[in-house]
Coordinates of C-alpha atoms in Angstrom, one line a residue:
X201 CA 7.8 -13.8 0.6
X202 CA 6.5 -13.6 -3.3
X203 CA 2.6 -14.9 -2.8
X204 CA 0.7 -17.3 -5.3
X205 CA -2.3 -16.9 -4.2
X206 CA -4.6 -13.7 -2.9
X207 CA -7.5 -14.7 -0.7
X208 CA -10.2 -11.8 -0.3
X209 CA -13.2 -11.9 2.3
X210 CA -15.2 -10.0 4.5
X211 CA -14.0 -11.0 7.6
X212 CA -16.0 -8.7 10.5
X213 CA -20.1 -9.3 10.5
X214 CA -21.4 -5.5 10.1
X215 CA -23.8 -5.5 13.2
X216 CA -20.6 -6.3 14.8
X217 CA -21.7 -10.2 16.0
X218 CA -17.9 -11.5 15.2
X219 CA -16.2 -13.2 12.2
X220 CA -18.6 -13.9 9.5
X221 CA -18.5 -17.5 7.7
X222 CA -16.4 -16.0 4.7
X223 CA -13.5 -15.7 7.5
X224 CA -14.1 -19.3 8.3
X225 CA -14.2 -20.4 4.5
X226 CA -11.2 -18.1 3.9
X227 CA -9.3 -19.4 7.1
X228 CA -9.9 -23.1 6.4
X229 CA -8.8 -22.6 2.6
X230 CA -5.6 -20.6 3.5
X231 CA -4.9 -23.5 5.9
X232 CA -5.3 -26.4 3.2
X233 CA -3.5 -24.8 0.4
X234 CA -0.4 -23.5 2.7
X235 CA -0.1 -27.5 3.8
X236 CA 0.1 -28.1 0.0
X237 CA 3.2 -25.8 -0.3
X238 CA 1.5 -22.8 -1.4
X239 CA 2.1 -19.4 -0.9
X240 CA -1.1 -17.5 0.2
X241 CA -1.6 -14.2 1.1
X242 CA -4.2 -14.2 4.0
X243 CA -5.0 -11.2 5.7
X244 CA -5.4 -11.3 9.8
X245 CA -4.7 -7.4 10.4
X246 CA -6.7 -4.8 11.2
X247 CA -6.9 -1.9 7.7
X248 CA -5.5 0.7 9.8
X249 CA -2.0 1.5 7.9
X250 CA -0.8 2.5 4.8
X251 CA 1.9 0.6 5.2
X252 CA -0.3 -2.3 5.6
X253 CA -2.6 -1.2 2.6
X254 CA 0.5 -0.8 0.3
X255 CA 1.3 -4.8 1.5
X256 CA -2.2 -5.7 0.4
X257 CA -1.3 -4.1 -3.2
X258 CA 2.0 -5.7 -3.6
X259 CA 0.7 -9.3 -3.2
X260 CA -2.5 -8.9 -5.1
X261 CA 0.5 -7.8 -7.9
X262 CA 2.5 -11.0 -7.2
X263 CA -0.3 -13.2 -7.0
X264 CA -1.2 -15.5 -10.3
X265 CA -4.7 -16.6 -8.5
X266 CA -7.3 -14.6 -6.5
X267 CA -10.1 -16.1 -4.6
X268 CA -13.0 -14.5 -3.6
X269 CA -15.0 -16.1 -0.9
X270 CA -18.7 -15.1 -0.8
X271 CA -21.5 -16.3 1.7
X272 CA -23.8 -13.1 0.3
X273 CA -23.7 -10.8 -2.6
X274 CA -23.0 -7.5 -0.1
X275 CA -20.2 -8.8 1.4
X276 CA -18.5 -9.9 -1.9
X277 CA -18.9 -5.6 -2.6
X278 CA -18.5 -4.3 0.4
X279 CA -14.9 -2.0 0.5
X280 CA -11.9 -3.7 0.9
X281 CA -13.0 -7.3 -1.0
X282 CA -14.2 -5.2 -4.3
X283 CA -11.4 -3.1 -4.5
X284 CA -9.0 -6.0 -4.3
X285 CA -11.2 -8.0 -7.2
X286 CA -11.4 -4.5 -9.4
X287 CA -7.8 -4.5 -8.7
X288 CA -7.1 -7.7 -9.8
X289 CA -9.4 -7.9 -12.9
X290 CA -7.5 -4.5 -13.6
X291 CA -4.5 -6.3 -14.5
X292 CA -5.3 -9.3 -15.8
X293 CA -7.8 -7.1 -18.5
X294 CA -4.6 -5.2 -19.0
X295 CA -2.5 -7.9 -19.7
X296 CA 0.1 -7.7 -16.5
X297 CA -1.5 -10.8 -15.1
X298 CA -1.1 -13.0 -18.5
X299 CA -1.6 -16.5 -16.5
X300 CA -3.8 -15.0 -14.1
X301 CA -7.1 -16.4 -12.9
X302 CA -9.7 -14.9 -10.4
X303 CA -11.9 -18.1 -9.2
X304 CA -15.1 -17.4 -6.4
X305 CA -15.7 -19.5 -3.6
X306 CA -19.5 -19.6 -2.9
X307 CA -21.6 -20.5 -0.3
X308 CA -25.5 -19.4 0.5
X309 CA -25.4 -17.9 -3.1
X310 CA -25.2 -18.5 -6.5
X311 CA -23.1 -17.3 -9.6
X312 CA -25.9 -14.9 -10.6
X313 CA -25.5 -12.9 -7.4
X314 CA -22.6 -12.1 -8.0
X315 CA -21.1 -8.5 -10.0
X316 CA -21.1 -8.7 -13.3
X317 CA -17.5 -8.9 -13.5
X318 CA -17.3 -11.7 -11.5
X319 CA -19.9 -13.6 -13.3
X320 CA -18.3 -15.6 -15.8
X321 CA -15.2 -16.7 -13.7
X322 CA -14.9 -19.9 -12.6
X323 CA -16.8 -20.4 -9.4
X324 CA -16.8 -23.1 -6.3
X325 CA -19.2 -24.3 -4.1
X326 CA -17.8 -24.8 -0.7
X327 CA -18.5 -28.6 -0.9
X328 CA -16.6 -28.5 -4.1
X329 CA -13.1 -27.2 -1.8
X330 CA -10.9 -30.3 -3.6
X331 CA -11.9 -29.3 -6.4
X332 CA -10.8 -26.1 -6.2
X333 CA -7.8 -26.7 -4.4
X334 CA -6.8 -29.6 -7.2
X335 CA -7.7 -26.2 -9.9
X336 CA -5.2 -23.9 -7.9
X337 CA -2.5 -26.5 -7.8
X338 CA -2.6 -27.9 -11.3
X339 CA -2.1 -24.2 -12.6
X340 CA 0.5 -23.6 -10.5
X341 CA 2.3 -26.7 -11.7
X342 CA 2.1 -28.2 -8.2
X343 CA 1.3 -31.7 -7.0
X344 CA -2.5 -32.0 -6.2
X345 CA -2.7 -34.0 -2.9
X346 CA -4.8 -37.1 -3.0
X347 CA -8.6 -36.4 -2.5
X348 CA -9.8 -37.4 0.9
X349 CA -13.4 -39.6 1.4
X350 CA -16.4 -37.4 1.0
X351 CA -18.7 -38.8 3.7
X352 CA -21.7 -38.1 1.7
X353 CA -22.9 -37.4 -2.0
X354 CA -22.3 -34.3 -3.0
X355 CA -25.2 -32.1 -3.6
X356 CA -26.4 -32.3 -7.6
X357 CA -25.6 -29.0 -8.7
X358 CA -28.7 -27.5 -10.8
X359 CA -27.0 -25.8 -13.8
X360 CA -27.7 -22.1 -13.5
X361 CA -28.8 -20.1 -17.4
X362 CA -26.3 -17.8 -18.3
X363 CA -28.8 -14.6 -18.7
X364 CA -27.4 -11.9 -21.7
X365 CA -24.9 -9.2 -19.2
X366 CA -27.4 -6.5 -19.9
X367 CA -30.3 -8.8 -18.3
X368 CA -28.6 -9.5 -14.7
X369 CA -29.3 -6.6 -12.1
X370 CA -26.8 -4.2 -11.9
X371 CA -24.7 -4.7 -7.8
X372 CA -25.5 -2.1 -5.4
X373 CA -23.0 0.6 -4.6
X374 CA -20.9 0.3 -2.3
X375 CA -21.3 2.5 0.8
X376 CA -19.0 3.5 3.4
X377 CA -19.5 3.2 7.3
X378 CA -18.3 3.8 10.6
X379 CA -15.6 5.7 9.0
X380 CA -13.2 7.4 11.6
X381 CA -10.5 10.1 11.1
X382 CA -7.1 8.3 10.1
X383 CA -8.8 5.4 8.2
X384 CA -7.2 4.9 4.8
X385 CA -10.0 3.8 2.1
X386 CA -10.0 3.2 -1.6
X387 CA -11.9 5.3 -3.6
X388 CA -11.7 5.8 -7.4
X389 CA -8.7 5.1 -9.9
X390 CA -5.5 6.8 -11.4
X391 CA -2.5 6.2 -13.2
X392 CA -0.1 5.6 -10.2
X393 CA 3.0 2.9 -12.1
X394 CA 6.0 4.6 -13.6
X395 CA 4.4 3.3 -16.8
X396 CA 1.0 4.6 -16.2
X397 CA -0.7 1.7 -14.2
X398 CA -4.4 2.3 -13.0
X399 CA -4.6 1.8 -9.2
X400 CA -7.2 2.1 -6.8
X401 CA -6.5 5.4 -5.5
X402 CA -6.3 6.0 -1.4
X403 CA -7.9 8.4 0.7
X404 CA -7.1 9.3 4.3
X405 CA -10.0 10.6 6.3
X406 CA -9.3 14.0 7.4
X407 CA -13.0 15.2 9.5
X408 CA -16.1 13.0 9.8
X409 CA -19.1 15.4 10.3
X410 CA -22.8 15.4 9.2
X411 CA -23.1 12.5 7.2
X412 CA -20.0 13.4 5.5
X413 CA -16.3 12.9 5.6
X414 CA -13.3 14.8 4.2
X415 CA -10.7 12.8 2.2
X416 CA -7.7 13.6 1.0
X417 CA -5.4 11.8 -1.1
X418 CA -2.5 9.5 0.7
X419 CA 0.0 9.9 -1.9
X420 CA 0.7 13.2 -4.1
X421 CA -0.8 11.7 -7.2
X422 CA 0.3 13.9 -9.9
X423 CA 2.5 16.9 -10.8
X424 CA 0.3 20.1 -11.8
X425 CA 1.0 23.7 -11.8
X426 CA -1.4 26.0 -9.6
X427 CA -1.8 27.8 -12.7
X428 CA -0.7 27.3 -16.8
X429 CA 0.8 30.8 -17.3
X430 CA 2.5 32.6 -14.6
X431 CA 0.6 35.5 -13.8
X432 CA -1.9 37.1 -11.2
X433 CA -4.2 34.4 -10.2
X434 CA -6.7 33.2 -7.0
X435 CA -8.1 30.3 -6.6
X436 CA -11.2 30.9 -8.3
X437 CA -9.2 31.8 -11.8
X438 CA -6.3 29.2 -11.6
X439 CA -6.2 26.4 -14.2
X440 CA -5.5 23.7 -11.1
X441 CA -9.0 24.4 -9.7
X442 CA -10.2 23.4 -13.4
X443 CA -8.3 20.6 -13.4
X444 CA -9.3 19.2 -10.5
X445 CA -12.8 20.0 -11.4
X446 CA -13.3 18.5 -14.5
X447 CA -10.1 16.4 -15.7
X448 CA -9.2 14.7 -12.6
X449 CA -13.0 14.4 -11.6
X450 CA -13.7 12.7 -15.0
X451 CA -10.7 10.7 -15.1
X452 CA -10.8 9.3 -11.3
X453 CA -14.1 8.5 -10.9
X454 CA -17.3 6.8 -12.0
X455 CA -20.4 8.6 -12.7
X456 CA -22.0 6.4 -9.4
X457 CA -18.5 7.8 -7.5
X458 CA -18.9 11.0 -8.7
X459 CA -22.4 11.1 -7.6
X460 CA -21.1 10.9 -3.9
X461 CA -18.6 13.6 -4.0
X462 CA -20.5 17.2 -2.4
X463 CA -20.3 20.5 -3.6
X464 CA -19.1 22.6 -1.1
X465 CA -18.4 26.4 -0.7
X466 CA -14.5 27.1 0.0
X467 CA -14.0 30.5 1.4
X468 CA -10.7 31.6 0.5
X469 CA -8.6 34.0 2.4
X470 CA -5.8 36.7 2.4
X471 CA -2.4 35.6 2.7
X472 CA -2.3 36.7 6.9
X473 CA 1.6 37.2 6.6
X474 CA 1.7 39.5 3.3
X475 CA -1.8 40.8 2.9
X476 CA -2.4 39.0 -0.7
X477 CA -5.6 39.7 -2.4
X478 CA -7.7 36.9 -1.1
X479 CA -10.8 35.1 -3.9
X480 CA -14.1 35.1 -3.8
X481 CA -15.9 31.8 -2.7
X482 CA -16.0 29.0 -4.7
X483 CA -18.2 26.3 -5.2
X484 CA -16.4 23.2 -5.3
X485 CA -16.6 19.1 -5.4
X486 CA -12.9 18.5 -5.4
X487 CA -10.2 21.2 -4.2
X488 CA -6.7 21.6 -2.4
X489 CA -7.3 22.4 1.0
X490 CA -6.3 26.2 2.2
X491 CA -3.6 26.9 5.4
X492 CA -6.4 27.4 7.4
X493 CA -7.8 23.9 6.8
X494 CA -4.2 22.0 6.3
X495 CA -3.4 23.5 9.9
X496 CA -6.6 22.4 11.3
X497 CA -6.9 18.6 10.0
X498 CA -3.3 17.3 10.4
X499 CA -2.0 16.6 14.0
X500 CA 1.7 18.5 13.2
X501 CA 4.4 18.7 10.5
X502 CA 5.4 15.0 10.1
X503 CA 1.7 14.6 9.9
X504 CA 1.1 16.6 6.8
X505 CA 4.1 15.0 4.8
X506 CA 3.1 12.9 2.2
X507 CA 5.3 10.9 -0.8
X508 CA 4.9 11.5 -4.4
X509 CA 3.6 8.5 -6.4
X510 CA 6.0 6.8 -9.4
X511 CA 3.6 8.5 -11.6
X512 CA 3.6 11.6 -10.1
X513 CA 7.5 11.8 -10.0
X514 CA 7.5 10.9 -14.1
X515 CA 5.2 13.7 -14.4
X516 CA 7.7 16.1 -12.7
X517 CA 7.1 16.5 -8.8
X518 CA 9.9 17.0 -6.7
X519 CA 11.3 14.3 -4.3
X520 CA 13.5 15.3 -1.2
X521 CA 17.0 14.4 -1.2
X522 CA 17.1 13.8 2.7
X523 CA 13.0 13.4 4.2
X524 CA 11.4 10.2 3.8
X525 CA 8.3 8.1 5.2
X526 CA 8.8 5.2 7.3
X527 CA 7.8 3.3 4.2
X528 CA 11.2 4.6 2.9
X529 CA 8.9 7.3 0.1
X530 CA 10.7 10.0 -0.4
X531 CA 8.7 13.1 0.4
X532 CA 7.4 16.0 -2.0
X533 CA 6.3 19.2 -1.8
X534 CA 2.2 19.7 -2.7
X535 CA -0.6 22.6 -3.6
X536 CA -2.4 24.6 -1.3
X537 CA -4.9 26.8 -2.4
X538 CA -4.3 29.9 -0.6
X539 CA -2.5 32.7 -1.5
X540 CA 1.3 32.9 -1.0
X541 CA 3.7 36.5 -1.1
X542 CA 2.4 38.0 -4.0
X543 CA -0.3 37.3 -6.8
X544 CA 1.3 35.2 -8.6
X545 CA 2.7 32.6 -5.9
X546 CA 0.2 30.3 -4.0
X547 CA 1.0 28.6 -0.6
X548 CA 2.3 24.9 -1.0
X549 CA 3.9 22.7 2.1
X550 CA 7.0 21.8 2.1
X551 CA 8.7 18.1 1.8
X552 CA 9.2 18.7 6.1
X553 CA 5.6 19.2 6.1
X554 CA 5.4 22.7 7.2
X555 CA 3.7 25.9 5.4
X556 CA 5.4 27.8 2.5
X557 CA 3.2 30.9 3.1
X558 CA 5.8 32.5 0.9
X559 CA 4.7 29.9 -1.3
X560 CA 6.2 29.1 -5.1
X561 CA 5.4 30.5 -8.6
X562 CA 1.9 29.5 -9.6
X563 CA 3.5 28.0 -13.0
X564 CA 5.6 25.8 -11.1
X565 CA 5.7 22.2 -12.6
X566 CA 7.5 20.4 -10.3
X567 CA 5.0 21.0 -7.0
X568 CA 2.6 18.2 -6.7
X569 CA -1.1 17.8 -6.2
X570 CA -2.8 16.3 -3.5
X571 CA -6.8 16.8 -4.3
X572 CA -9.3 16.8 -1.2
X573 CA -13.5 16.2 -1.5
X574 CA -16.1 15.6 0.9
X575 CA -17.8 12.3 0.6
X576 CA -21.8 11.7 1.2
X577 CA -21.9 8.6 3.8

């Protein structure tokens, strides 16, 4: 099925009471529009999958229209529905959504609660839900059903000043919870299309611990060498621990994201099979993760394979000619930090998912990155 229409709520109260009224709202809209012919993307699963999260992505790139429902300004930021607005707005700013629209669906709460982003789109009360529904169908050049009786007046609507952007309080972040190991969660951005496309990038969570969880990236995002020039390098001195440092820190997150992300101290060891000359620590906020910590975090083999992204593969990474996901992604080889045979070789794992500890030649180009941070909760 090729959606129309992408419907994004909070749908689980936080102090865990049940569905929350934006569920209902949602529900009851999904209901009325599908009855009109309409193909809506509605979401009744559980986040648990990439599979499923990769689903989400497709139809909010079908979709023409997005609605967001809101009953309260921190469920219309909370995770999942602001990364599937950001999303959304992404492309219709960047011109892949020509004809697209983004309308809000309000009720308990005004315009002027909502993000700045959202602010000047077209908004609905939920006592306005014909209107709306007439809206979604006349720009999908549908038939708008008749109207049915209103039993009573609708409620004047005030009409609310439109303050200057730099006058209307900036949204709260928003924060993470009751994270467990083996949620996927979108944190960030990075060109992830063929053609470059910024996407919400995803993050599976590897420890939960302290206040803090480790995250590494779903997908092998890009295609870097461990180090520019071949030669004798640790992971202190290679260029890929700049890169992910400074470039990829810059370029994936905001300064509010970045804020989040801890510095840590990575020990780094000698290679145990050859003896290589291990680093000294490092302080780090984003790193690949060492053979020590790779073994530790992921359940076995099939567990540490991961698929390169379209980007990453125009970039250069390697694709296996025979492994694949159950998603049908073609696996890829990625970065660890440790040491491999010699100096100038670094441990990577295989498209299989188990250790090179021979490891390739630090100027490879064609191994792919698969950066790792520790998030404050």
């Amino acid at each position: 099925m090729s959606y129309e229409v992408f419907i994004s709520f909070k749908r689980n109260a936080p102090d865990g009471s049940g569905k929350t009224r934006d569920y209902e709202m949602a529900a009851d809209l999904h209901r009325t529009l599908t009855d009109a012919g309409v193909k809506v993307f509605f979401s009744e699963k559980d986040l648990s999958t990439s599979a499923f999260i990769r689903e989400i992505y497709k139809a909010l790139d079908e979709a023409t229209i997005q609605i967001v429902v809101g009953t309260k300004p921190e469920y219309v930021i909370s995770e999942w529905v602001h990364a599937e607005w950001e999303t959304f707005l992404s492309a219709i700013f960047g011109k892949r959504k020509k004809n697209g629209e983004i309308y809000t669906y309000l009720e308990g709460m005004t315009v002027d609660q909502l993000p700045l982003e959202l602010y000047n789109r077209q908004s609905f009360d939920s006592s306005q839900k014909s209107a709306l529904v007439s809206r979604i169908l006349n720009h999908l050049g549908k038939t708008a059903p008749q109207p049915k009786p209103v039993p009573q007046p609708q409620p004047v609507q005030k009409p609310v000043s439109q303050p200057q952007p730099a006058q209307k309080p900036v949204p709260q972040p928003v924060y993470y919870k009751n994270l467990r190991v083996g949620d996927i969660i979108p944190f960030g951005k990075y060109p992830q299309g063929a053609n470059g496309e910024v996407q919400p990038l995803m993050w599976r969570v590897l420890a939960v611990e302290g206040g803090r969880a480790l995250l590494i990236t779903d997908d092998l995002i890009d295609a870097v060498p461990y180090n520019k020039k071949e030669k004798n390098v640790t992971w202190e001195t290679c260029t890929l621990r700049k890169w992910m440092n400074n470039d990829f820190l810059r370029a994936a997150f905001s300064s509010e994201e970045q804020s989040r992300i801890v510095t840590v101290t990575n020990q780094n060891l000698k290679s145990s099979l050859f003896g290589t000359k291990d680093g000294n620590p490092t302080q780090d906020r984003v790193f690949a993760l060492s053979i020590q910590e790779a073994q530790t975090y992921f359940r076995s083999d099939n567990d540490r394979m991961a698929a390169p992204t379209a980007y990453a593969i125009k970039q250069g990474a390697r694709i296996s000619d025979k492994n694949s996901l159950n998603d049908g992604g073609k696996t890829g080889w990625w970065w660890l930090r440790s040491p491999g045979s010699c100096s100038d070789y670094a441990a990577c794992v295989f498209d299989v998912g188990f250790f090179s500890l021979l490891g390739s030649r630090v100027d490879g180009s064609s191994v792919a990155v698969r950066p790792a941070f520790w998030l404050n909760l």
